[in-house]
Amino acid sequence: MLGDAVYPDKTGGSWRFLHDMAEGLSARGHRVDVLVPKVSFGLPERELLDGFTLWRYGDADKGPASQLRLVMALRQLMLSLSGERWDFINYHFAWPSVASIPMPAASLIKVPLIYTFQGPWCEEYLSTLRGIDKKPLQQARIRISYRLRRAMEGRLLRRCRQILVLSNFSRETLRRIHGSGLNVMVMKGGIKPESTAVHLTKYEARRRLGLAKDRQIIFTVRRLSPRMGLDILIEAMLPLRRSLSNIHLIIGGRGESQAELQRLISRHGLDSIARLEGFIPEDKLALYLRAADLVAMPSLELEGFGLVSLQAMMNGTPVMGTPVGGNRELIGSLDKRLLFKGLSPHILAEGMADFFAHRSRYPSADEVLDFYNNNYDWEMVLNDWENAFTAIVASSGGQSSD
């Protein structure tokens, strides 16, 4: 398995998914090797992690020649592993995985390639630049960078025997950007529920976090970037606090929009009811999800699946989200009333106010947990992925990947 990072080197949904998939398949008796760039100095190049072998290549340097060295390091590592018998190669991100094409060794040419697509590299790049004033020369560079990313991602996708996605939205996004000739299959997403707090009451979780018992808490944890819609969620607190005097918003995560979001909170005089919590470690995240009355997913674009929504559900906490991308499929399949009717602060405020005013009309904690257990139980999801991998390998017939 090849990715751009893996948990715990980095925290985030896609990296956690890669880790849990590798760990789960290893626990079922499969040998799994995960190859990722080294993200910081001091990390070992080879490590046995939770049952799978983690290989970190490159030197973690961010200098001008670092990307070329990263490409060379990946190809050298794959060459050193080419004497092993591999059933398949599973990509989880385009860069630097695309550097493996063409394969560095003849023994790898007939190994089936599978791509787990969680989001378009080229459009995620554009989303990080949303709202930034750009000069003409910068705009030209951005267009070139976008086209290069799209071309490299497309090159890798077209070499793959099968592409696995986590939602119908991701499948349509893939086809819109890279064409309809790709072999795409929709799979359920999931993560191992190793650290849930569902055994605690909401108030016990709040006590452990030092949160007030009498507040109505809205929580979200996201990368603090423009596409996540966190500015709209913050602005929704203005009308919401007029109807809910004890409302409190907690936003976890880090990212390029942190300073801007803090200024927005202060400018609107929301410091007493909204706060940025910063990075939340995995062992505390479940407590926040359990302590919340409601988890919000105000995404504006490119919400391929939403593992945070799933983590909330495994803790019995309802999730409300914008009708964007995978939110429609995951949150909407629990209860369509949990989807906001639009993307404006006023509409988000209306939806959340109705949730708190008519709580009994919405799924209870037990109903949320039942939905998770019946549809996204990790062992069930893992079994589907294992079967899919097995079927792909069986049907490959030695097809060349080069």
Tab-separated table of N, CA, C and O in Angstrom, residues 1 21 25 28-31 85-90 112-114 161-162 164 185 187 381-398:
chain	number	residue	atom	x	y	z
A	1	MET	N	0.845	-1.180	0.000
A	1	MET	CA	0.000	0.000	0.000
A	1	MET	C	0.890	1.242	0.000
A	1	MET	O	1.826	1.341	0.790
A	21	MET	N	-6.913	-0.057	7.609
A	21	MET	CA	-7.034	-1.095	6.589
A	21	MET	C	-5.819	-2.016	6.629
A	21	MET	O	-5.947	-3.248	6.583
A	25	LEU	N	-6.163	-5.980	7.695
A	25	LEU	CA	-5.779	-7.064	6.793
A	25	LEU	C	-4.648	-7.896	7.387
A	25	LEU	O	-4.613	-9.117	7.219
A	28	ARG	N	-5.856	-10.410	9.759
A	28	ARG	CA	-6.520	-11.541	9.101
A	28	ARG	C	-5.529	-12.460	8.396
A	28	ARG	O	-5.942	-13.318	7.600
A	29	GLY	N	-4.260	-12.264	8.658
A	29	GLY	CA	-3.258	-13.195	8.146
A	29	GLY	C	-2.560	-12.768	6.879
A	29	GLY	O	-1.751	-13.531	6.334
A	30	HIS	N	-2.815	-11.577	6.382
A	30	HIS	CA	-2.165	-11.096	5.173
A	30	HIS	C	-0.896	-10.332	5.526
A	30	HIS	O	-0.855	-9.610	6.526
A	31	ARG	N	0.116	-10.480	4.696
A	31	ARG	CA	1.299	-9.642	4.860
A	31	ARG	C	1.017	-8.297	4.187
A	31	ARG	O	0.641	-8.246	3.012
A	85	ARG	N	6.917	-11.644	-3.419
A	85	ARG	CA	5.735	-11.940	-4.241
A	85	ARG	C	4.578	-11.088	-3.726
A	85	ARG	O	4.118	-11.263	-2.608
A	86	TRP	N	4.126	-10.168	-4.567
A	86	TRP	CA	3.050	-9.267	-4.172
A	86	TRP	C	1.763	-9.623	-4.914
A	86	TRP	O	1.765	-9.842	-6.128
A	87	ASP	N	0.653	-9.701	-4.187
A	87	ASP	CA	-0.645	-9.992	-4.808
A	87	ASP	C	-1.206	-8.775	-5.526
A	87	ASP	O	-1.850	-8.888	-6.559
A	88	PHE	N	-1.002	-7.592	-4.943
A	88	PHE	CA	-1.459	-6.362	-5.593
A	88	PHE	C	-0.738	-5.175	-4.959
A	88	PHE	O	-0.154	-5.274	-3.881
A	89	ILE	N	-0.802	-4.058	-5.665
A	89	ILE	CA	-0.296	-2.784	-5.154
A	89	ILE	C	-1.484	-1.845	-5.040
A	89	ILE	O	-2.227	-1.660	-6.009
A	90	ASN	N	-1.674	-1.265	-3.862
A	90	ASN	CA	-2.832	-0.415	-3.588
A	90	ASN	C	-2.370	1.013	-3.318
A	90	ASN	O	-1.711	1.280	-2.315
A	112	PRO	N	-1.307	-6.617	-10.149
A	112	PRO	CA	-2.454	-5.734	-10.362
A	112	PRO	C	-2.380	-4.476	-9.498
A	112	PRO	O	-1.999	-4.547	-8.324
A	113	LEU	N	-2.731	-3.354	-10.105
A	113	LEU	CA	-2.725	-2.075	-9.420
A	113	LEU	C	-4.150	-1.680	-9.053
A	113	LEU	O	-5.063	-1.765	-9.886
A	114	ILE	N	-4.329	-1.237	-7.833
A	114	ILE	CA	-5.643	-0.821	-7.326
A	114	ILE	C	-5.473	0.564	-6.721
A	114	ILE	O	-4.514	0.834	-6.008
A	161	ARG	N	-6.081	-1.431	-12.479
A	161	ARG	CA	-7.112	-2.390	-12.886
A	161	ARG	C	-8.452	-2.032	-12.251
A	161	ARG	O	-9.507	-2.229	-12.860
A	162	GLN	N	-8.433	-1.533	-11.045
A	162	GLN	CA	-9.670	-1.212	-10.332
A	162	GLN	C	-9.455	0.031	-9.487
A	162	GLN	O	-8.396	0.217	-8.877
A	164	LEU	N	-11.281	2.050	-6.318
A	164	LEU	CA	-12.265	1.907	-5.246
A	164	LEU	C	-12.535	3.277	-4.643
A	164	LEU	O	-11.599	4.004	-4.291
A	185	MET	N	-15.506	1.180	-8.553
A	185	MET	CA	-16.445	0.464	-7.698
A	185	MET	C	-16.589	1.216	-6.371
A	185	MET	O	-15.602	1.641	-5.779
A	187	MET	N	-17.311	1.469	-2.482
A	187	MET	CA	-17.166	0.652	-1.279
A	187	MET	C	-17.573	1.491	-0.064
A	187	MET	O	-17.552	2.717	-0.116
A	381	VAL	N	-17.179	-3.865	7.262
A	381	VAL	CA	-16.554	-3.073	6.203
A	381	VAL	C	-15.245	-3.718	5.754
A	381	VAL	O	-14.979	-3.861	4.551
A	382	LEU	N	-14.431	-4.126	6.716
A	382	LEU	CA	-13.150	-4.760	6.402
A	382	LEU	C	-13.353	-6.038	5.604
A	382	LEU	O	-12.598	-6.323	4.664
A	383	ASN	N	-14.371	-6.795	5.943
A	383	ASN	CA	-14.658	-8.029	5.216
A	383	ASN	C	-14.978	-7.736	3.747
A	383	ASN	O	-14.522	-8.447	2.842
A	384	ASP	N	-15.748	-6.665	3.502
A	384	ASP	CA	-16.082	-6.285	2.126
A	384	ASP	C	-14.823	-5.901	1.341
A	384	ASP	O	-14.678	-6.269	0.167
A	385	TRP	N	-13.927	-5.165	1.977
A	385	TRP	CA	-12.695	-4.761	1.289
A	385	TRP	C	-11.783	-5.961	1.039
A	385	TRP	O	-11.202	-6.082	-0.050
A	386	GLU	N	-11.687	-6.844	1.995
A	386	GLU	CA	-10.868	-8.039	1.798
A	386	GLU	C	-11.406	-8.864	0.633
A	386	GLU	O	-10.633	-9.337	-0.220
A	387	ASN	N	-12.720	-9.016	0.579
A	387	ASN	CA	-13.330	-9.769	-0.521
A	387	ASN	C	-13.104	-9.078	-1.858
A	387	ASN	O	-12.870	-9.736	-2.885
A	388	ALA	N	-13.181	-7.742	-1.871
A	388	ALA	CA	-12.956	-7.001	-3.111
A	388	ALA	C	-11.519	-7.179	-3.593
A	388	ALA	O	-11.278	-7.434	-4.783
A	389	PHE	N	-10.563	-7.063	-2.703
A	389	PHE	CA	-9.163	-7.261	-3.075
A	389	PHE	C	-8.937	-8.673	-3.612
A	389	PHE	O	-8.255	-8.871	-4.625
A	390	THR	N	-9.521	-9.656	-2.937
A	390	THR	CA	-9.361	-11.052	-3.359
A	390	THR	C	-9.931	-11.268	-4.757
A	390	THR	O	-9.324	-11.930	-5.606
A	391	ALA	N	-11.113	-10.675	-5.017
A	391	ALA	CA	-11.752	-10.838	-6.326
A	391	ALA	C	-10.941	-10.147	-7.428
A	391	ALA	O	-10.825	-10.687	-8.541
A	392	ILE	N	-10.382	-8.996	-7.136
A	392	ILE	CA	-9.581	-8.282	-8.129
A	392	ILE	C	-8.341	-9.081	-8.503
A	392	ILE	O	-7.991	-9.206	-9.679
A	393	VAL	N	-7.679	-9.607	-7.502
A	393	VAL	CA	-6.477	-10.419	-7.746
A	393	VAL	C	-6.825	-11.667	-8.558
A	393	VAL	O	-6.138	-12.030	-9.518
A	394	ALA	N	-7.943	-12.310	-8.187
A	394	ALA	CA	-8.354	-13.540	-8.877
A	394	ALA	C	-8.705	-13.288	-10.343
A	394	ALA	O	-8.487	-14.156	-11.198
A	395	SER	N	-9.237	-12.122	-10.623
A	395	SER	CA	-9.671	-11.812	-12.005
A	395	SER	C	-8.594	-11.136	-12.832
A	395	SER	O	-8.820	-10.863	-14.008
A	396	SER	N	-7.429	-10.860	-12.222
A	396	SER	CA	-6.421	-10.097	-12.941
A	396	SER	C	-5.817	-10.861	-14.111
A	396	SER	O	-5.439	-10.277	-15.120
A	397	GLY	N	-5.688	-12.169	-13.930
A	397	GLY	CA	-5.183	-12.986	-15.026
A	397	GLY	C	-3.788	-12.592	-15.491
A	397	GLY	O	-3.456	-12.744	-16.659
A	398	GLY	N	-2.998	-12.038	-14.549
A	398	GLY	CA	-1.635	-11.661	-14.939
A	398	GLY	C	-1.579	-10.440	-15.827
A	398	GLY	O	-0.621	-10.247	-16.565
